[in-house]
Amino acid sequence: MAPATADLSPLVRTLERHAAFAPADRDAVLALPFQVRALTPLAALSRAGQATRCCHLMLDGYAARYKLLPDGTRQILNILVRGDLSGLGHALFGLADHDVEMATSGRVATVSADAIEALAAARPAVARALWAETLFEGAIQREWIVNVGRRNARARLAHLLCEIAVRQDQAGLGGGRSLDLPFTQQMIADCAGLTSVHVNRVLQRLRRDGLIAGESRRVRIADWPALASEAGFDDGYLRTPRESAGRETLAAA
Amino acid sequence: MAPATADLSPLVRTLERHAAFAPADRDAVLALPFQVRALTPLAALSRAGQATRCCHLMLDGYAARYKLLPDGTRQILNILVRGDLSGLGHALFGLADHDVEMATSGRVATVSADAIEALAAARPAVARALWAETLFEGAIQREWIVNVGRRNARARLAHLLCEIAVRQDQAGLGGGRSLDLPFTQQMIADCAGLTSVHVNRVLQRLRRDGLIAGESRRVRIADWPALASEAGFDDGYLRTPRESAGRETLAAA
DNA sequence: CGAACTTTTGACAAGCATCAACACGTGTGG
DNA sequence: CCACACGTGTTGATGCTTGTCAAAAGTTCG
């Protein structure tokens, strides 16, 4: 995968979506002390109930936040891609309220919460960007509530694929509409609040209808307009004001 | 209802859950310029797509954030009670990505985003509290994803009632476990991702089983342990570290 | 006192879950 | 190198949960 970019530049990229950074801001972020770890699937970044004072920046691969219910079912809350921060809240509160673990193999950079808080206190632009990023994550989570609450299985999966494709694209990963999703159908089911059996059937239909292509674990979006339309997908919630003003986006193209 | 407490003290109360305030911090928050408005049900606090540079503090009554889907269905994303801030994200981004409107009559205090940002820039404790409050709202929204994604209708409604009861209690409103919910069943349905017909039936069963009491629009929790148990309700996500350390909470009692 | 909304009820349909196999690929150890 | 175990994907049969449609009864408010 991504070569030896073992620095915090993905974080700079993420934060600069929200606020204008002076060179000194950029340098300050890049100067944060961190530690890179290569992880395998299922490796934990946070465990619910665990005390913690550090957070994690995704460098490669995918991670998933989720909550486990008493009956053993699980609900995935978000998929983390390159540039995403895991556990900002956990770090600030000192306690994790949900689990985060790797969905694929990949690398993460671990940063101490103290260093981040100190940086936020010292540099207003960084503080504002961190706050805005937190608000931004909230917008994504609200869209997930809508997804599981008010869309049927087909639209839910379509929406999930659209969102991940756009977020991948924004992270500077692979070609916009293609999607190399190494997720099991069980994991997709846990994102959508469905069973893996039903996900299997709906995915087959989407494939048969020409909306997606590729065999399992290699989903490719074959017909973006149709998929986005069935999903009721509007990428507005994934764009920041600074971006909307400027460059072209995937969905608009 | 609440008498003439037309100041920003509910905001101070909310923020002090997250960070230790010096008297000067308190005073600075209370000194924010604001404007109180008495609103009737359905009055808008934000409209999706609308440009805005102010946010709203709930003083009395309830409001609801929601998103409308192309097919006309709606999904409520959160219920706002006294002390909650509406539209922090909208204000910071300058654009609303969802609707917020009053669910009952009540009063809100409107504050300009510029004033809040200036205050955050000037007082680190306030900035930190605002950031923490944003993270905190994220925790509530994650629990809503779980609720609509992985619980059946009965547990969803039970969970919703438990959450609102605890949040009301935390806001310093009415007696802990009693709940005076002036919501239509359609509104409850929009919170839970269900239809109003099904909500009606499930509510009847909860009443018949002795978990709740009171006629419509006057729900009272009759058997907290049983209701919380069926909901799989754990109030951990509603408590901040500063609180957990100290005083007694509703669910623990 | 009537209009508009909300709650309630019933009959029926559909979407999705559940259960239980079986197929397929991959990796591992004998 | 083969046999086997294991995780994952696939399929079918069946049934429960929830949605849909429609109408009646109750409520609120001008």
PDB file of C-alpha atoms in Angstrom, chain B:
ATOM      1  CA  MET B   1     -43.170  26.774  33.247  1.00  0.00           C
ATOM      2  CA  ALA B   2     -39.785  28.038  34.228  1.00  0.00           C
ATOM      3  CA  PRO B   3     -40.086  31.572  35.521  1.00  0.00           C
ATOM      4  CA  ALA B   4     -38.160  34.520  34.255  1.00  0.00           C
ATOM      5  CA  THR B   5     -34.715  32.930  34.066  1.00  0.00           C
ATOM      6  CA  ALA B   6     -34.065  34.642  30.815  1.00  0.00           C
ATOM      7  CA  ASP B   7     -30.302  34.539  31.044  1.00  0.00           C
ATOM      8  CA  LEU B   8     -27.616  32.176  29.816  1.00  0.00           C
ATOM      9  CA  SER B   9     -27.199  30.277  33.056  1.00  0.00           C
ATOM     10  CA  PRO B  10     -28.410  27.021  31.457  1.00  0.00           C
ATOM     11  CA  LEU B  11     -25.462  27.324  29.100  1.00  0.00           C
ATOM     12  CA  VAL B  12     -23.079  27.788  31.989  1.00  0.00           C
ATOM     13  CA  ARG B  13     -24.537  24.712  33.607  1.00  0.00           C
ATOM     14  CA  THR B  14     -24.076  22.709  30.424  1.00  0.00           C
ATOM     15  CA  LEU B  15     -20.506  23.832  29.871  1.00  0.00           C
ATOM     16  CA  GLU B  16     -19.424  23.346  33.454  1.00  0.00           C
ATOM     17  CA  ARG B  17     -20.223  19.689  33.093  1.00  0.00           C
ATOM     18  CA  HIS B  18     -17.115  19.479  30.943  1.00  0.00           C
ATOM     19  CA  ALA B  19     -14.549  21.842  32.342  1.00  0.00           C
ATOM     20  CA  ALA B  20     -13.740  23.663  35.547  1.00  0.00           C
ATOM     21  CA  PHE B  21     -14.740  27.287  35.171  1.00  0.00           C
ATOM     22  CA  ALA B  22     -13.183  30.203  36.970  1.00  0.00           C
ATOM     23  CA  PRO B  23     -15.631  32.907  38.023  1.00  0.00           C
ATOM     24  CA  ALA B  24     -14.313  34.958  35.128  1.00  0.00           C
ATOM     25  CA  ASP B  25     -15.236  32.186  32.704  1.00  0.00           C
ATOM     26  CA  ARG B  26     -18.745  32.055  34.075  1.00  0.00           C
ATOM     27  CA  ASP B  27     -19.108  35.786  33.858  1.00  0.00           C
ATOM     28  CA  ALA B  28     -17.809  35.859  30.315  1.00  0.00           C
ATOM     29  CA  VAL B  29     -20.393  33.297  29.210  1.00  0.00           C
ATOM     30  CA  LEU B  30     -23.179  35.162  30.988  1.00  0.00           C
ATOM     31  CA  ALA B  31     -22.013  38.365  29.351  1.00  0.00           C
ATOM     32  CA  LEU B  32     -22.560  37.031  25.838  1.00  0.00           C
ATOM     33  CA  PRO B  33     -25.078  39.122  23.955  1.00  0.00           C
ATOM     34  CA  PHE B  34     -28.286  37.215  23.354  1.00  0.00           C
ATOM     35  CA  GLN B  35     -31.882  37.616  22.446  1.00  0.00           C
ATOM     36  CA  VAL B  36     -34.721  35.622  23.948  1.00  0.00           C
ATOM     37  CA  ARG B  37     -37.637  34.509  21.821  1.00  0.00           C
ATOM     38  CA  ALA B  38     -40.803  32.715  22.841  1.00  0.00           C
ATOM     39  CA  LEU B  39     -41.663  30.175  20.174  1.00  0.00           C
ATOM     40  CA  THR B  40     -44.618  27.989  19.319  1.00  0.00           C
ATOM     41  CA  PRO B  41     -44.477  24.401  18.076  1.00  0.00           C
ATOM     42  CA  LEU B  42     -43.051  24.017  14.555  1.00  0.00           C
ATOM     43  CA  ALA B  43     -41.163  27.302  14.745  1.00  0.00           C
ATOM     44  CA  ALA B  44     -37.850  26.867  12.945  1.00  0.00           C
ATOM     45  CA  LEU B  45     -34.467  27.306  14.600  1.00  0.00           C
ATOM     46  CA  SER B  46     -32.594  26.214  11.478  1.00  0.00           C
ATOM     47  CA  ARG B  47     -33.551  25.132   8.013  1.00  0.00           C
ATOM     48  CA  ALA B  48     -31.386  22.787   5.966  1.00  0.00           C
ATOM     49  CA  GLY B  49     -29.479  24.634   3.297  1.00  0.00           C
ATOM     50  CA  GLN B  50     -29.932  27.975   4.974  1.00  0.00           C
ATOM     51  CA  ALA B  51     -26.957  30.193   5.647  1.00  0.00           C
ATOM     52  CA  THR B  52     -26.695  31.186   9.286  1.00  0.00           C
ATOM     53  CA  ARG B  53     -24.285  32.746  11.710  1.00  0.00           C
ATOM     54  CA  CYS B  54     -26.069  32.238  14.980  1.00  0.00           C
ATOM     55  CA  CYS B  55     -26.958  29.419  17.280  1.00  0.00           C
ATOM     56  CA  HIS B  56     -29.666  28.798  19.821  1.00  0.00           C
ATOM     57  CA  LEU B  57     -29.746  27.830  23.455  1.00  0.00           C
ATOM     58  CA  MET B  58     -32.819  26.005  24.677  1.00  0.00           C
ATOM     59  CA  LEU B  59     -34.378  27.653  27.717  1.00  0.00           C
ATOM     60  CA  ASP B  60     -37.781  25.936  27.950  1.00  0.00           C
ATOM     61  CA  GLY B  61     -39.613  23.337  25.959  1.00  0.00           C
ATOM     62  CA  TYR B  62     -38.314  20.810  23.500  1.00  0.00           C
ATOM     63  CA  ALA B  63     -36.910  21.061  20.023  1.00  0.00           C
ATOM     64  CA  ALA B  64     -36.026  18.371  17.507  1.00  0.00           C
ATOM     65  CA  ARG B  65     -33.292  18.101  14.921  1.00  0.00           C
ATOM     66  CA  TYR B  66     -34.314  16.108  11.897  1.00  0.00           C
ATOM     67  CA  LYS B  67     -33.655  15.336   8.288  1.00  0.00           C
ATOM     68  CA  LEU B  68     -36.241  14.969   5.579  1.00  0.00           C
ATOM     69  CA  LEU B  69     -35.853  12.309   2.912  1.00  0.00           C
ATOM     70  CA  PRO B  70     -36.849  12.673  -0.724  1.00  0.00           C
ATOM     71  CA  ASP B  71     -39.866  10.427  -0.153  1.00  0.00           C
ATOM     72  CA  GLY B  72     -41.150  12.732   2.552  1.00  0.00           C
ATOM     73  CA  THR B  73     -40.323  10.561   5.551  1.00  0.00           C
ATOM     74  CA  ARG B  74     -38.371  12.160   8.308  1.00  0.00           C
ATOM     75  CA  GLN B  75     -35.804  10.993  10.825  1.00  0.00           C
ATOM     76  CA  ILE B  76     -35.375  12.858  14.071  1.00  0.00           C
ATOM     77  CA  LEU B  77     -31.707  12.993  15.058  1.00  0.00           C
ATOM     78  CA  ASN B  78     -31.900  14.336  18.580  1.00  0.00           C
ATOM     79  CA  ILE B  79     -34.260  15.887  21.055  1.00  0.00           C
ATOM     80  CA  LEU B  80     -33.036  19.173  22.517  1.00  0.00           C
ATOM     81  CA  VAL B  81     -33.850  20.044  26.099  1.00  0.00           C
ATOM     82  CA  ARG B  82     -33.064  23.009  28.357  1.00  0.00           C
ATOM     83  CA  GLY B  83     -29.369  23.838  28.210  1.00  0.00           C
ATOM     84  CA  ASP B  84     -28.779  22.196  24.836  1.00  0.00           C
ATOM     85  CA  LEU B  85     -27.240  24.160  22.035  1.00  0.00           C
ATOM     86  CA  SER B  86     -28.716  23.970  18.575  1.00  0.00           C
ATOM     87  CA  GLY B  87     -26.717  24.702  15.518  1.00  0.00           C
ATOM     88  CA  LEU B  88     -23.201  25.054  16.821  1.00  0.00           C
ATOM     89  CA  GLY B  89     -22.082  23.264  13.683  1.00  0.00           C
ATOM     90  CA  HIS B  90     -24.357  25.288  11.479  1.00  0.00           C
ATOM     91  CA  ALA B  91     -22.968  28.449  12.957  1.00  0.00           C
ATOM     92  CA  LEU B  92     -19.349  27.419  12.625  1.00  0.00           C
ATOM     93  CA  PHE B  93     -19.790  26.188   9.068  1.00  0.00           C
ATOM     94  CA  GLY B  94     -22.145  29.010   8.149  1.00  0.00           C
ATOM     95  CA  LEU B  95     -24.607  26.550   6.636  1.00  0.00           C
ATOM     96  CA  ALA B  96     -27.277  24.308   8.143  1.00  0.00           C
ATOM     97  CA  ASP B  97     -27.180  20.695   7.016  1.00  0.00           C
ATOM     98  CA  HIS B  98     -30.430  19.734   8.714  1.00  0.00           C
ATOM     99  CA  ASP B  99     -33.582  21.219  10.178  1.00  0.00           C
ATOM    100  CA  VAL B 100     -34.178  22.139  13.793  1.00  0.00           C
ATOM    101  CA  GLU B 101     -37.579  23.151  14.989  1.00  0.00           C
ATOM    102  CA  MET B 102     -39.564  23.447  18.192  1.00  0.00           C
ATOM    103  CA  ALA B 103     -41.443  20.333  19.211  1.00  0.00           C
ATOM    104  CA  THR B 104     -43.374  22.217  21.878  1.00  0.00           C
ATOM    105  CA  SER B 105     -43.709  25.845  22.735  1.00  0.00           C
ATOM    106  CA  GLY B 106     -40.824  27.302  24.662  1.00  0.00           C
ATOM    107  CA  ARG B 107     -38.124  29.897  24.737  1.00  0.00           C
ATOM    108  CA  VAL B 108     -34.708  30.008  23.143  1.00  0.00           C
ATOM    109  CA  ALA B 109     -31.819  32.415  23.466  1.00  0.00           C
ATOM    110  CA  THR B 110     -30.142  33.292  20.223  1.00  0.00           C
ATOM    111  CA  VAL B 111     -26.423  34.021  20.261  1.00  0.00           C
ATOM    112  CA  SER B 112     -24.228  35.024  17.374  1.00  0.00           C
ATOM    113  CA  ALA B 113     -21.567  32.567  16.261  1.00  0.00           C
ATOM    114  CA  ASP B 114     -19.027  35.361  16.100  1.00  0.00           C
ATOM    115  CA  ALA B 115     -19.514  36.118  19.782  1.00  0.00           C
ATOM    116  CA  ILE B 116     -19.103  32.471  20.682  1.00  0.00           C
ATOM    117  CA  GLU B 117     -16.013  32.055  18.562  1.00  0.00           C
ATOM    118  CA  ALA B 118     -14.514  35.194  20.036  1.00  0.00           C
ATOM    119  CA  LEU B 119     -15.225  33.910  23.516  1.00  0.00           C
ATOM    120  CA  ALA B 120     -13.658  30.553  22.691  1.00  0.00           C
ATOM    121  CA  ALA B 121     -10.582  32.287  21.359  1.00  0.00           C
ATOM    122  CA  ALA B 122     -10.288  34.428  24.474  1.00  0.00           C
ATOM    123  CA  ARG B 123     -10.986  31.837  27.171  1.00  0.00           C
ATOM    124  CA  PRO B 124      -9.385  28.409  26.831  1.00  0.00           C
ATOM    125  CA  ALA B 125     -11.616  26.827  29.473  1.00  0.00           C
ATOM    126  CA  VAL B 126     -14.677  27.866  27.507  1.00  0.00           C
ATOM    127  CA  ALA B 127     -13.150  26.652  24.260  1.00  0.00           C
ATOM    128  CA  ARG B 128     -12.401  23.324  25.814  1.00  0.00           C
ATOM    129  CA  ALA B 129     -15.905  23.034  27.247  1.00  0.00           C
ATOM    130  CA  LEU B 130     -17.471  23.824  23.892  1.00  0.00           C
ATOM    131  CA  TRP B 131     -15.305  21.236  22.190  1.00  0.00           C
ATOM    132  CA  ALA B 132     -16.135  18.690  24.869  1.00  0.00           C
ATOM    133  CA  GLU B 133     -19.825  19.444  24.534  1.00  0.00           C
ATOM    134  CA  THR B 134     -19.551  18.787  20.804  1.00  0.00           C
ATOM    135  CA  LEU B 135     -17.830  15.471  21.464  1.00  0.00           C
ATOM    136  CA  PHE B 136     -20.492  14.687  24.007  1.00  0.00           C
ATOM    137  CA  GLU B 137     -23.284  15.235  21.518  1.00  0.00           C
ATOM    138  CA  GLY B 138     -21.444  12.827  19.265  1.00  0.00           C
ATOM    139  CA  ALA B 139     -21.716  10.145  21.936  1.00  0.00           C
ATOM    140  CA  ILE B 140     -25.475  10.638  22.111  1.00  0.00           C
ATOM    141  CA  GLN B 141     -25.778  10.395  18.360  1.00  0.00           C
ATOM    142  CA  ARG B 142     -23.769   7.197  18.287  1.00  0.00           C
ATOM    143  CA  GLU B 143     -26.170   5.695  20.780  1.00  0.00           C
ATOM    144  CA  TRP B 144     -29.022   6.679  18.474  1.00  0.00           C
ATOM    145  CA  ILE B 145     -27.365   4.798  15.620  1.00  0.00           C
ATOM    146  CA  VAL B 146     -27.311   1.733  17.850  1.00  0.00           C
ATOM    147  CA  ASN B 147     -30.898   2.317  18.855  1.00  0.00           C
ATOM    148  CA  VAL B 148     -32.382   2.423  15.387  1.00  0.00           C
ATOM    149  CA  GLY B 149     -29.877  -0.047  13.961  1.00  0.00           C
ATOM    150  CA  ARG B 150     -29.949  -2.929  16.377  1.00  0.00           C
ATOM    151  CA  ARG B 151     -32.894  -2.776  18.743  1.00  0.00           C
ATOM    152  CA  ASN B 152     -36.457  -3.908  18.147  1.00  0.00           C
ATOM    153  CA  ALA B 153     -39.370  -1.516  18.436  1.00  0.00           C
ATOM    154  CA  ARG B 154     -40.043  -2.189  22.103  1.00  0.00           C
ATOM    155  CA  ALA B 155     -36.457  -1.712  23.169  1.00  0.00           C
ATOM    156  CA  ARG B 156     -36.108   1.376  20.986  1.00  0.00           C
ATOM    157  CA  LEU B 157     -38.979   3.148  22.650  1.00  0.00           C
ATOM    158  CA  ALA B 158     -37.860   2.063  26.086  1.00  0.00           C
ATOM    159  CA  HIS B 159     -34.381   3.386  25.366  1.00  0.00           C
ATOM    160  CA  LEU B 160     -35.677   6.662  24.038  1.00  0.00           C
ATOM    161  CA  LEU B 161     -37.754   7.211  27.158  1.00  0.00           C
ATOM    162  CA  CYS B 162     -34.843   6.367  29.435  1.00  0.00           C
ATOM    163  CA  GLU B 163     -32.528   8.748  27.651  1.00  0.00           C
ATOM    164  CA  ILE B 164     -34.946  11.630  27.719  1.00  0.00           C
ATOM    165  CA  ALA B 165     -35.714  11.048  31.388  1.00  0.00           C
ATOM    166  CA  VAL B 166     -32.042  11.147  32.308  1.00  0.00           C
ATOM    167  CA  ARG B 167     -31.301  14.182  30.178  1.00  0.00           C
ATOM    168  CA  GLN B 168     -34.260  16.028  31.621  1.00  0.00           C
ATOM    169  CA  ASP B 169     -33.033  15.200  35.065  1.00  0.00           C
ATOM    170  CA  GLN B 170     -29.532  16.397  34.239  1.00  0.00           C
ATOM    171  CA  ALA B 171     -30.937  19.661  32.925  1.00  0.00           C
ATOM    172  CA  GLY B 172     -32.413  20.232  36.359  1.00  0.00           C
ATOM    173  CA  LEU B 173     -35.961  19.708  35.174  1.00  0.00           C
ATOM    174  CA  GLY B 174     -38.791  17.797  36.825  1.00  0.00           C
ATOM    175  CA  GLY B 175     -38.432  14.780  39.026  1.00  0.00           C
ATOM    176  CA  GLY B 176     -36.002  12.252  37.621  1.00  0.00           C
ATOM    177  CA  ARG B 177     -38.082   9.337  36.522  1.00  0.00           C
ATOM    178  CA  SER B 178     -41.289  11.072  35.814  1.00  0.00           C
ATOM    179  CA  LEU B 179     -41.514  12.238  32.286  1.00  0.00           C
ATOM    180  CA  ASP B 180     -43.904  14.720  30.867  1.00  0.00           C
ATOM    181  CA  LEU B 181     -43.536  14.098  27.199  1.00  0.00           C
ATOM    182  CA  PRO B 182     -45.771  16.291  25.087  1.00  0.00           C
ATOM    183  CA  PHE B 183     -44.801  14.484  21.887  1.00  0.00           C
ATOM    184  CA  THR B 184     -47.135  13.048  19.329  1.00  0.00           C
ATOM    185  CA  GLN B 185     -46.702   9.408  18.529  1.00  0.00           C
ATOM    186  CA  GLN B 186     -45.706  10.442  15.037  1.00  0.00           C
ATOM    187  CA  MET B 187     -42.788  12.357  16.526  1.00  0.00           C
ATOM    188  CA  ILE B 188     -41.756   9.401  18.637  1.00  0.00           C
ATOM    189  CA  ALA B 189     -41.978   7.262  15.514  1.00  0.00           C
ATOM    190  CA  ASP B 190     -39.672   9.672  13.698  1.00  0.00           C
ATOM    191  CA  CYS B 191     -37.166   9.353  16.533  1.00  0.00           C
ATOM    192  CA  ALA B 192     -37.230   5.584  16.465  1.00  0.00           C
ATOM    193  CA  GLY B 193     -37.400   4.937  12.733  1.00  0.00           C
ATOM    194  CA  LEU B 194     -40.841   3.363  13.048  1.00  0.00           C
ATOM    195  CA  THR B 195     -44.385   4.196  11.944  1.00  0.00           C
ATOM    196  CA  SER B 196     -46.809   5.917  14.262  1.00  0.00           C
ATOM    197  CA  VAL B 197     -49.178   2.969  14.058  1.00  0.00           C
ATOM    198  CA  HIS B 198     -46.546   0.622  15.355  1.00  0.00           C
ATOM    199  CA  VAL B 199     -45.471   3.077  18.045  1.00  0.00           C
ATOM    200  CA  ASN B 200     -49.056   3.205  19.234  1.00  0.00           C
ATOM    201  CA  ARG B 201     -49.200  -0.558  19.592  1.00  0.00           C
ATOM    202  CA  VAL B 202     -45.874  -0.912  21.309  1.00  0.00           C
ATOM    203  CA  LEU B 203     -46.679   1.905  23.732  1.00  0.00           C
ATOM    204  CA  GLN B 204     -49.913   0.167  24.632  1.00  0.00           C
ATOM    205  CA  ARG B 205     -48.036  -2.997  25.414  1.00  0.00           C
ATOM    206  CA  LEU B 206     -45.509  -1.159  27.555  1.00  0.00           C
ATOM    207  CA  ARG B 207     -48.404   0.369  29.445  1.00  0.00           C
ATOM    208  CA  ARG B 208     -50.190  -2.950  29.805  1.00  0.00           C
ATOM    209  CA  ASP B 209     -46.984  -4.538  31.101  1.00  0.00           C
ATOM    210  CA  GLY B 210     -46.683  -1.859  33.745  1.00  0.00           C
ATOM    211  CA  LEU B 211     -43.428  -0.327  32.460  1.00  0.00           C
ATOM    212  CA  ILE B 212     -44.942   3.049  31.746  1.00  0.00           C
ATOM    213  CA  ALA B 213     -48.120   4.775  32.882  1.00  0.00           C
ATOM    214  CA  GLY B 214     -50.191   7.834  32.101  1.00  0.00           C
ATOM    215  CA  GLU B 215     -52.416   8.468  29.128  1.00  0.00           C
ATOM    216  CA  SER B 216     -51.089   9.732  25.832  1.00  0.00           C
ATOM    217  CA  ARG B 217     -48.741  12.722  25.888  1.00  0.00           C
ATOM    218  CA  ARG B 218     -48.260  12.250  29.586  1.00  0.00           C
ATOM    219  CA  VAL B 219     -45.949   9.315  29.738  1.00  0.00           C
ATOM    220  CA  ARG B 220     -44.622   8.421  33.161  1.00  0.00           C
ATOM    221  CA  ILE B 221     -42.016   5.773  33.772  1.00  0.00           C
ATOM    222  CA  ALA B 222     -43.671   3.306  36.123  1.00  0.00           C
ATOM    223  CA  ASP B 223     -40.936   0.692  36.450  1.00  0.00           C
ATOM    224  CA  TRP B 224     -37.506   2.125  35.802  1.00  0.00           C
ATOM    225  CA  PRO B 225     -35.456  -1.019  36.370  1.00  0.00           C
ATOM    226  CA  ALA B 226     -37.635  -3.061  34.050  1.00  0.00           C
ATOM    227  CA  LEU B 227     -37.720  -0.371  31.383  1.00  0.00           C
ATOM    228  CA  ALA B 228     -33.970   0.188  31.503  1.00  0.00           C
ATOM    229  CA  SER B 229     -33.389  -3.529  31.402  1.00  0.00           C
ATOM    230  CA  GLU B 230     -35.553  -4.062  28.331  1.00  0.00           C
ATOM    231  CA  ALA B 231     -33.889  -1.108  26.669  1.00  0.00           C
ATOM    232  CA  GLY B 232     -30.405  -2.327  27.455  1.00  0.00           C
ATOM    233  CA  PHE B 233     -29.985   1.175  28.784  1.00  0.00           C
ATOM    234  CA  ASP B 234     -26.656   2.139  30.288  1.00  0.00           C
ATOM    235  CA  ASP B 235     -26.413   5.824  31.129  1.00  0.00           C
ATOM    236  CA  GLY B 236     -22.622   5.865  30.824  1.00  0.00           C
ATOM    237  CA  TYR B 237     -22.784   7.760  27.542  1.00  0.00           C
ATOM    238  CA  LEU B 238     -24.749  10.552  29.210  1.00  0.00           C
ATOM    239  CA  ARG B 239     -22.277  11.186  31.985  1.00  0.00           C
ATOM    240  CA  THR B 240     -19.145  13.274  31.776  1.00  0.00           C
ATOM    241  CA  PRO B 241     -15.994  12.339  33.647  1.00  0.00           C
ATOM    242  CA  ARG B 242     -16.456  15.312  35.964  1.00  0.00           C
ATOM    243  CA  GLU B 243     -19.869  14.055  36.982  1.00  0.00           C
ATOM    244  CA  SER B 244     -19.069  10.382  37.221  1.00  0.00           C
ATOM    245  CA  ALA B 245     -16.442  11.185  39.790  1.00  0.00           C
ATOM    246  CA  GLY B 246     -18.890  12.969  42.016  1.00  0.00           C
ATOM    247  CA  ARG B 247     -22.554  12.918  42.645  1.00  0.00           C
ATOM    248  CA  GLU B 248     -25.261  10.321  42.433  1.00  0.00           C
ATOM    249  CA  THR B 249     -27.030   9.707  39.152  1.00  0.00           C
ATOM    250  CA  LEU B 250     -30.545   8.777  38.287  1.00  0.00           C
ATOM    251  CA  ALA B 251     -29.916   5.342  36.895  1.00  0.00           C
ATOM    252  CA  ALA B 252     -27.625   4.313  39.694  1.00  0.00           C
ATOM    253  CA  ALA B 253     -30.137   5.182  42.371  1.00  0.00           C
TER     254      ALA B 253
END
